[in-house]
Amino acid sequence: MNRRDATLSEPRWVRWSLTAIALGFLALFLAMPLVTVFFEAFRKGAGVYLASLTDPDALAAIRLTLLVAFIAVPLNLVFGIAAAWAIAKFSFRGKQFLITMIDLPFSVSPVVAGLIYVLIFGAQGWFGPWLQANDWKIVFAVPGIVLATVFVTFPFVARELIPLMQAQGSDEEQAALTLGASGWQMFLRVTLPNIRWALLYGVILCNARAMGEFGAVSVVSGHIRGLTNTLPLHVEILYNEYQFAASFAVASLLTLLAVATLVVKRIVEWRGACTLADRELPPEASPAALRPRAA
Amino acid sequence: MSSAALPLDHPAPRRRARPRRFGVLPGFGLSMGYTLMYLGLVVLIPLSSLLFKTLGLTWEQFWAAVSAPRVVASYRLTFGASLLAATINGVFGLIVAWVLVRYPFPGKRIVDALVDLPFALPTAVAGIALSALYAPNGWIGSIFAPWGIKIAFTPIGVVIALVFIGLPFVVRTVQPVLEEAERELEEAAASLGASRLQTFLRVILPTVLPALLTGMALALARAIGEYGSVIFIAGNLPMVSEITPLLIITKLEQFDYAGATAIALVMLSISFVMLAVINGLQWWQARHLGADGARPGGPR
């Protein structure tokens, strides 16, 4: 180690103890819970594990979770693109306020997010009597679960796209228009390819949250087995019935989803960083989400 | 929009209230209209129901609902545990970010990816995993049990769960700032005779402080509203280990809609205050860095 490095770094014992503290902390708080899920899931053997996953109620929960994500994610995808287009490509008053409003669902407690839909569509809510008269169920049924999920996953796509599209500006879109492209051609051939990695990144995060949401869904679900139970709610029910192995088996599915999300997120970050490097954007113009981490 | 191809030849038709900067691009009306409509339908109108429902209460009813001893005890636990967890995350998150940016060690990329786990792992899964770990017969709980220290099913358990969910906020906010910190400044400090500790306290810490506080505020905001990861490990004893979001659900299950709504309105107001604090901190950070600053990378 030369002298320049010596003055700009810490003594070896400091470096080693800081690394040990950091890794110990992460092992305690992140790695051990991860290991625990799989350990507990297989504690009673692979037979119990498979039986827990192929139980009809578990299968119904898997189907419902997929259905909810299948509705909620595309809705927020379309919204995210529309919001990012309006915010990033045009200047108008109150833009910062609009961005704050879009981020709002992140700051609201999931329980409050569920509660507001009960207040509107519940038996004592605004539309409660009307819904009952027409024999429609929203709260304590699938539509309520979808609404609560849409609320909590609302900002994911938009907040990934807005900083990237702001950094990209609109030169390429203007060039496309000048060359005679229609609005949709410009969007499909110029804008969409430019934002595809950030879009994918937002969709992945949105999907992970949509499939894993617990608090908001728990308020509006009514916990009817086989009907309004999503996977996280199924985990809770099994856990509260002291069926720990089954509960952790179902939880391990959600954990695999989380790990897959992290892996895909890394790949997208890496690809996004490559794309950005190709385009030679100044590093400070790239959003934090797509910035390559130090290797 | 083929007329947009020659904007200079036809200036007259595009003198509408179009924004000036990127005036030729189409779709402002459509995208803005859709954004506002969707935002209103999904977020703003539903949230306003809290306000309208609470307006149906008299002031005395509202005050009785939000200041009952059991409710106040839940505020104390929620805020106390959230503040403590944000502080723990501030200290250890800074160390983790520092080690990830500055020191080489094997498996660093995996460790770096693992930091995002609390963003991706469903809260219910985190909750049951943490309570299994810290229960008196769990791997970690059994170490403390012989000394009569209970972690799970006590307020300490609440803090543990909130540390778990808050960690990535601090790391991911501090990390980019550390990566972009100018080493020349540290070099200058060293050449002027500062010790490494002095350099850290007087040069590095002031640089990352806005980001660190932003990260802690984000972790705090998330912790105050957190439900899923806490209820499994908390024990949920009224007056002792019952968090405010759980109390809302309890009131709802007792069909006490007015009580639930009043407490929810208090929590929503706190969310708005936290949002204002975070925006202020990010503004400070952006001014501090002289650039657009680091947006925290992950979801909540």
Tab-separated table of C-alpha atoms in Angstrom, chain A residues 4 6-11 14-16 18-23 25-26 28-37 39-40 43 72 75-76 78-79 81-93 95-96 98-112 115-120 122-126 140 147 150-152 154 156 159-160 162-163 166 169-171 173-174 177-184 186 201 205 208-209 211-216 218-219 223 232-233 235-236 239-240 247-248 250-252 254-255 257-259 261-262 265-266 269-270 283-289 291-295, chain B residues 1-2 4-7 18-32 34-36 38-39 41-50 52-53 88-89 92-93 95-96 98-106 108-109 111-134 137 139-140 153 159-161 163-164 167-168 171-172 175-177 179-180 183-188 190 196 199 204 221-222 224-229 231-232 244-246 248-249 252-253 255 257 260-261 263-265 267-268 271-272 274-275 278-279 282 291-300:
chain	number	residue	atom	x	y	z
A	4	ARG	CA	-1.479	8.074	-0.707
A	6	ALA	CA	-2.528	5.051	3.627
A	7	THR	CA	-3.619	8.629	4.275
A	8	LEU	CA	-6.948	8.040	2.539
A	9	SER	CA	-7.827	4.836	4.268
A	10	GLU	CA	-8.274	3.575	7.781
A	11	PRO	CA	-5.901	1.351	9.727
A	14	VAL	CA	-10.592	-0.416	11.730
A	15	ARG	CA	-11.400	-1.712	8.255
A	16	TRP	CA	-11.690	-5.268	9.495
A	18	LEU	CA	-16.179	-2.215	10.412
A	19	THR	CA	-16.543	-4.961	7.798
A	20	ALA	CA	-17.213	-7.482	10.560
A	21	ILE	CA	-19.846	-5.228	12.168
A	22	ALA	CA	-21.568	-4.614	8.814
A	23	LEU	CA	-21.589	-8.266	7.801
A	25	PHE	CA	-25.512	-6.938	11.288
A	26	LEU	CA	-26.672	-8.056	7.828
A	28	LEU	CA	-28.377	-11.188	11.909
A	29	PHE	CA	-31.143	-9.128	10.337
A	30	LEU	CA	-31.290	-10.288	6.712
A	31	ALA	CA	-29.612	-13.654	6.164
A	32	MET	CA	-30.934	-15.430	9.259
A	33	PRO	CA	-34.635	-14.657	8.602
A	34	LEU	CA	-34.126	-15.875	5.028
A	35	VAL	CA	-32.562	-19.143	6.188
A	36	THR	CA	-35.209	-19.556	8.904
A	37	VAL	CA	-38.040	-19.548	6.355
A	39	PHE	CA	-35.436	-24.331	7.607
A	40	GLU	CA	-38.884	-24.146	9.200
A	43	ARG	CA	-38.581	-29.066	9.296
A	72	ALA	CA	-53.212	-4.379	-10.475
A	75	LEU	CA	-53.338	-0.722	-14.343
A	76	ASN	CA	-50.406	0.906	-12.597
A	78	VAL	CA	-50.469	2.331	-17.878
A	79	PHE	CA	-50.805	5.010	-15.227
A	81	ILE	CA	-46.352	5.683	-18.398
A	82	ALA	CA	-49.043	8.361	-18.683
A	83	ALA	CA	-47.868	10.175	-15.546
A	84	ALA	CA	-44.206	10.009	-16.553
A	85	TRP	CA	-45.016	11.287	-20.052
A	86	ALA	CA	-46.942	14.279	-18.718
A	87	ILE	CA	-44.441	15.093	-15.970
A	88	ALA	CA	-41.152	14.453	-17.761
A	89	LYS	CA	-41.873	15.817	-21.226
A	90	PHE	CA	-43.836	18.974	-20.420
A	91	SER	CA	-43.405	21.847	-18.033
A	92	PHE	CA	-46.351	23.043	-15.984
A	93	ARG	CA	-47.126	24.561	-12.634
A	95	LYS	CA	-45.307	19.563	-11.037
A	96	GLN	CA	-43.482	18.943	-7.771
A	98	LEU	CA	-48.134	16.268	-8.423
A	99	ILE	CA	-45.040	14.086	-7.920
A	100	THR	CA	-45.547	14.263	-4.152
A	101	MET	CA	-49.185	13.231	-4.567
A	102	ILE	CA	-48.137	10.271	-6.707
A	103	ASP	CA	-45.706	9.190	-3.964
A	104	LEU	CA	-48.413	9.573	-1.321
A	105	PRO	CA	-49.503	5.898	-1.157
A	106	PHE	CA	-45.964	5.002	-0.020
A	107	SER	CA	-46.393	7.199	3.051
A	108	VAL	CA	-49.832	5.941	4.023
A	109	SER	CA	-50.007	3.010	6.404
A	110	PRO	CA	-51.260	-0.123	4.608
A	111	VAL	CA	-53.953	-0.460	7.253
A	112	VAL	CA	-55.242	3.032	6.455
A	115	LEU	CA	-59.677	1.178	5.752
A	116	ILE	CA	-60.521	3.871	3.196
A	117	TYR	CA	-62.057	1.285	0.851
A	118	VAL	CA	-64.108	-0.134	3.713
A	119	LEU	CA	-65.349	3.406	4.408
A	120	ILE	CA	-66.422	3.833	0.797
A	122	GLY	CA	-68.397	-1.237	3.216
A	123	ALA	CA	-71.872	-1.847	4.612
A	124	GLN	CA	-71.818	1.512	6.437
A	125	GLY	CA	-69.900	3.274	3.663
A	126	TRP	CA	-70.871	5.796	1.003
A	140	PHE	CA	-64.625	-8.588	1.785
A	147	LEU	CA	-58.490	-1.954	-5.193
A	150	VAL	CA	-53.749	-0.999	-6.741
A	151	PHE	CA	-53.527	1.680	-4.041
A	152	VAL	CA	-50.400	0.354	-2.316
A	154	PHE	CA	-49.694	2.875	-7.207
A	156	PHE	CA	-43.914	2.009	-8.361
A	159	ARG	CA	-41.418	6.793	-9.823
A	160	GLU	CA	-38.978	4.647	-11.810
A	162	ILE	CA	-40.132	9.961	-14.129
A	163	PRO	CA	-36.440	10.599	-13.284
A	166	GLN	CA	-36.653	13.706	-17.298
A	169	GLY	CA	-35.308	14.935	-22.452
A	170	SER	CA	-37.325	14.921	-25.643
A	171	ASP	CA	-34.803	15.480	-28.440
A	173	GLU	CA	-39.080	12.271	-29.823
A	174	GLN	CA	-38.900	15.642	-31.556
A	177	LEU	CA	-41.921	13.833	-35.234
A	178	THR	CA	-39.844	15.986	-37.561
A	179	LEU	CA	-39.179	12.921	-39.691
A	180	GLY	CA	-42.915	12.393	-40.024
A	181	ALA	CA	-43.728	9.816	-37.356
A	182	SER	CA	-47.186	9.871	-35.844
A	183	GLY	CA	-47.584	10.292	-32.107
A	184	TRP	CA	-48.056	6.559	-31.502
A	186	MET	CA	-42.945	8.006	-31.938
A	201	TYR	CA	-37.718	-2.607	-13.150
A	205	LEU	CA	-41.107	-4.075	-7.950
A	208	ALA	CA	-43.476	-8.107	-5.852
A	209	ARG	CA	-45.434	-5.706	-3.698
A	211	MET	CA	-48.223	-10.342	-4.570
A	212	GLY	CA	-46.819	-9.744	-1.097
A	213	GLU	CA	-49.091	-7.025	0.263
A	214	PHE	CA	-50.501	-7.949	3.639
A	215	GLY	CA	-51.794	-5.037	5.722
A	216	ALA	CA	-54.113	-3.349	3.230
A	218	SER	CA	-55.960	-7.987	5.334
A	219	VAL	CA	-58.402	-5.145	6.124
A	223	HIS	CA	-60.310	-13.852	5.331
A	232	PRO	CA	-49.737	-13.669	2.575
A	233	LEU	CA	-53.123	-14.001	4.290
A	235	VAL	CA	-49.526	-17.631	5.682
A	236	GLU	CA	-51.104	-15.700	8.550
A	239	TYR	CA	-49.443	-19.488	11.475
A	240	ASN	CA	-52.255	-18.486	13.821
A	247	SER	CA	-47.230	-21.662	7.117
A	248	PHE	CA	-43.500	-21.475	6.394
A	250	VAL	CA	-46.346	-21.198	1.814
A	251	ALA	CA	-44.078	-18.384	3.030
A	252	SER	CA	-41.146	-20.019	1.222
A	254	LEU	CA	-43.245	-15.811	-1.385
A	255	THR	CA	-39.601	-15.799	-0.310
A	257	LEU	CA	-40.571	-14.639	-5.348
A	258	ALA	CA	-38.640	-12.044	-3.340
A	259	VAL	CA	-35.272	-13.631	-4.161
A	261	THR	CA	-37.226	-10.200	-7.722
A	262	LEU	CA	-33.833	-9.260	-6.307
A	265	LYS	CA	-33.589	-6.363	-10.327
A	266	ARG	CA	-29.818	-6.821	-10.408
A	269	GLU	CA	-29.828	-2.613	-13.197
A	270	TRP	CA	-26.837	-4.072	-15.001
A	283	PRO	CA	-23.718	9.840	-14.816
A	284	GLU	CA	-25.513	12.454	-12.748
A	285	ALA	CA	-28.378	12.380	-15.244
A	286	SER	CA	-29.122	8.733	-14.684
A	287	PRO	CA	-31.656	7.917	-11.987
A	288	ALA	CA	-30.418	6.285	-8.839
A	289	ALA	CA	-32.324	3.158	-9.756
A	291	ARG	CA	-26.917	3.714	-11.511
A	292	PRO	CA	-24.362	0.931	-11.470
A	293	ARG	CA	-23.192	0.084	-8.005
A	294	ALA	CA	-19.495	-0.053	-7.260
A	295	ALA	CA	-18.289	-3.489	-8.252
B	1	MET	CA	-50.006	14.732	-35.698
B	2	SER	CA	-48.328	15.085	-39.066
B	4	ALA	CA	-46.193	18.745	-36.057
B	5	ALA	CA	-43.591	17.791	-38.622
B	6	LEU	CA	-43.205	21.383	-39.720
B	7	PRO	CA	-43.786	23.468	-36.639
B	18	ARG	CA	-49.447	24.084	-24.647
B	19	PRO	CA	-46.461	24.058	-22.317
B	20	ARG	CA	-43.627	25.928	-23.961
B	21	ARG	CA	-40.526	23.851	-23.365
B	22	PHE	CA	-41.310	20.773	-25.422
B	23	GLY	CA	-44.240	22.329	-27.234
B	24	VAL	CA	-44.245	20.050	-30.248
B	25	LEU	CA	-44.750	16.759	-28.444
B	26	PRO	CA	-48.268	15.349	-28.529
B	27	GLY	CA	-50.277	13.742	-25.792
B	28	PHE	CA	-50.061	16.236	-22.935
B	29	GLY	CA	-53.818	16.551	-22.587
B	30	LEU	CA	-54.401	12.802	-22.756
B	31	SER	CA	-51.611	11.743	-20.393
B	32	MET	CA	-52.240	14.560	-17.912
B	34	TYR	CA	-55.562	10.290	-17.377
B	35	THR	CA	-52.992	10.857	-14.625
B	36	LEU	CA	-55.228	13.265	-12.725
B	38	TYR	CA	-56.580	7.937	-12.004
B	39	LEU	CA	-54.852	9.725	-9.119
B	41	LEU	CA	-60.124	7.888	-8.304
B	42	VAL	CA	-57.547	5.597	-6.729
B	43	VAL	CA	-55.836	7.835	-4.161
B	44	LEU	CA	-57.354	11.235	-3.445
B	45	ILE	CA	-61.094	10.518	-3.342
B	46	PRO	CA	-60.652	7.353	-1.233
B	47	LEU	CA	-58.336	9.203	1.175
B	48	SER	CA	-60.797	12.068	1.462
B	49	SER	CA	-63.359	9.576	2.785
B	50	LEU	CA	-61.350	9.538	6.028
B	52	PHE	CA	-65.566	13.200	5.567
B	53	LYS	CA	-66.249	10.256	7.839
B	88	ILE	CA	-30.238	1.913	15.031
B	89	ASN	CA	-30.572	1.887	11.245
B	92	PHE	CA	-25.590	0.444	11.248
B	93	GLY	CA	-26.913	1.562	7.863
B	95	ILE	CA	-21.533	1.414	8.513
B	96	VAL	CA	-23.035	-1.015	5.964
B	98	TRP	CA	-19.511	2.648	4.085
B	99	VAL	CA	-18.221	-0.917	3.974
B	100	LEU	CA	-20.084	-1.640	0.711
B	101	VAL	CA	-18.645	1.455	-0.980
B	102	ARG	CA	-15.124	1.580	0.414
B	103	TYR	CA	-13.875	-1.885	1.374
B	104	PRO	CA	-13.367	-4.925	-0.837
B	105	PHE	CA	-14.454	-8.309	0.499
B	106	PRO	CA	-15.497	-11.608	-1.095
B	108	LYS	CA	-19.752	-8.247	-1.969
B	109	ARG	CA	-22.203	-8.251	-4.874
B	111	VAL	CA	-24.313	-8.896	0.101
B	112	ASP	CA	-25.145	-5.707	-1.770
B	113	ALA	CA	-28.131	-7.370	-3.431
B	114	LEU	CA	-29.270	-8.821	-0.099
B	115	VAL	CA	-29.673	-5.318	1.359
B	116	ASP	CA	-32.842	-4.901	-0.741
B	117	LEU	CA	-34.440	-8.021	0.769
B	118	PRO	CA	-36.764	-6.111	3.140
B	119	PHE	CA	-38.147	-4.219	0.104
B	120	ALA	CA	-38.941	-7.444	-1.718
B	121	LEU	CA	-39.898	-9.846	1.064
B	122	PRO	CA	-43.619	-9.747	1.921
B	123	THR	CA	-44.070	-8.297	5.381
B	124	ALA	CA	-46.028	-11.296	6.675
B	125	VAL	CA	-43.123	-13.588	5.754
B	126	ALA	CA	-40.660	-11.284	7.502
B	127	GLY	CA	-42.948	-11.232	10.521
B	128	ILE	CA	-43.207	-14.990	10.991
B	129	ALA	CA	-39.499	-15.529	10.228
B	130	LEU	CA	-38.413	-12.919	12.781
B	131	SER	CA	-40.768	-14.219	15.453
B	132	ALA	CA	-39.514	-17.780	14.888
B	133	LEU	CA	-35.929	-16.521	15.266
B	134	TYR	CA	-36.476	-14.405	18.361
B	137	ASN	CA	-37.101	-21.358	21.667
B	139	TRP	CA	-32.124	-19.641	17.309
B	140	ILE	CA	-31.511	-16.152	18.672
B	153	PHE	CA	-43.759	-10.784	22.067
B	159	VAL	CA	-38.058	-2.646	17.378
B	160	ILE	CA	-36.377	-5.689	15.775
B	161	ALA	CA	-39.076	-5.920	13.092
B	163	VAL	CA	-35.061	-2.348	12.095
B	164	PHE	CA	-35.524	-5.093	9.492
B	167	LEU	CA	-32.545	-0.897	6.887
B	168	PRO	CA	-32.514	-0.564	3.066
B	171	VAL	CA	-28.244	2.124	3.069
B	172	ARG	CA	-29.714	2.926	-0.349
B	175	GLN	CA	-24.640	4.627	-0.667
B	176	PRO	CA	-24.847	6.790	-3.843
B	177	VAL	CA	-23.713	9.878	-1.934
B	179	GLU	CA	-19.925	6.707	-4.076
B	180	GLU	CA	-19.921	10.210	-5.496
B	183	ARG	CA	-11.891	11.811	-2.623
B	184	GLU	CA	-9.921	15.000	-3.352
B	185	LEU	CA	-11.529	16.644	-0.344
B	186	GLU	CA	-10.339	13.844	1.911
B	187	GLU	CA	-6.917	14.088	0.305
B	188	ALA	CA	-6.835	17.816	0.986
B	190	ALA	CA	-5.128	14.626	5.014
B	196	ARG	CA	-8.399	9.965	9.496
B	199	THR	CA	-11.369	13.766	8.161
B	204	ILE	CA	-17.137	12.904	5.142
B	221	ALA	CA	-42.168	7.061	7.993
B	222	ARG	CA	-42.337	3.452	6.898
B	224	ILE	CA	-44.854	4.270	11.826
B	225	GLY	CA	-47.335	2.737	9.389
B	226	GLU	CA	-45.875	-0.768	9.386
B	227	TYR	CA	-48.238	-3.611	10.184
B	228	GLY	CA	-47.402	-7.004	8.673
B	229	SER	CA	-43.907	-7.594	9.983
B	231	ILE	CA	-47.935	-8.045	14.509
B	232	PHE	CA	-46.442	-11.539	14.551
B	244	THR	CA	-51.502	1.890	16.368
B	245	PRO	CA	-52.242	0.233	12.972
B	246	LEU	CA	-53.304	-2.932	14.818
B	248	ILE	CA	-57.319	0.464	13.877
B	249	ILE	CA	-57.984	-3.105	12.768
B	252	LEU	CA	-62.821	-2.146	12.759
B	253	GLU	CA	-63.445	-5.733	13.848
B	255	PHE	CA	-67.526	-2.353	14.138
B	257	TYR	CA	-65.918	2.581	12.439
B	260	ALA	CA	-61.016	3.437	13.604
B	261	THR	CA	-61.463	6.397	11.260
B	263	ILE	CA	-57.215	7.113	14.667
B	264	ALA	CA	-56.567	6.591	10.949
B	265	LEU	CA	-56.951	10.331	10.372
B	267	MET	CA	-51.993	8.513	11.295
B	268	LEU	CA	-52.683	10.081	7.900
B	271	SER	CA	-47.876	10.698	7.148
B	272	PHE	CA	-48.310	14.163	5.648
B	274	MET	CA	-43.363	12.977	7.487
B	275	LEU	CA	-43.780	13.586	3.749
B	278	ILE	CA	-38.701	14.111	3.792
B	279	ASN	CA	-39.285	16.595	0.961
B	282	GLN	CA	-34.328	15.952	-0.018
B	291	ALA	CA	-27.102	18.350	-8.401
B	292	ASP	CA	-30.390	16.530	-8.658
B	293	GLY	CA	-29.306	14.487	-5.687
B	294	ALA	CA	-29.901	10.882	-4.937
B	295	ARG	CA	-33.432	9.620	-4.973
B	296	PRO	CA	-33.769	6.654	-2.711
B	297	GLY	CA	-33.628	3.703	-5.021
B	298	GLY	CA	-36.238	1.346	-3.759
B	299	PRO	CA	-39.873	0.943	-3.027
B	300	ARG	CA	-41.428	1.125	0.351
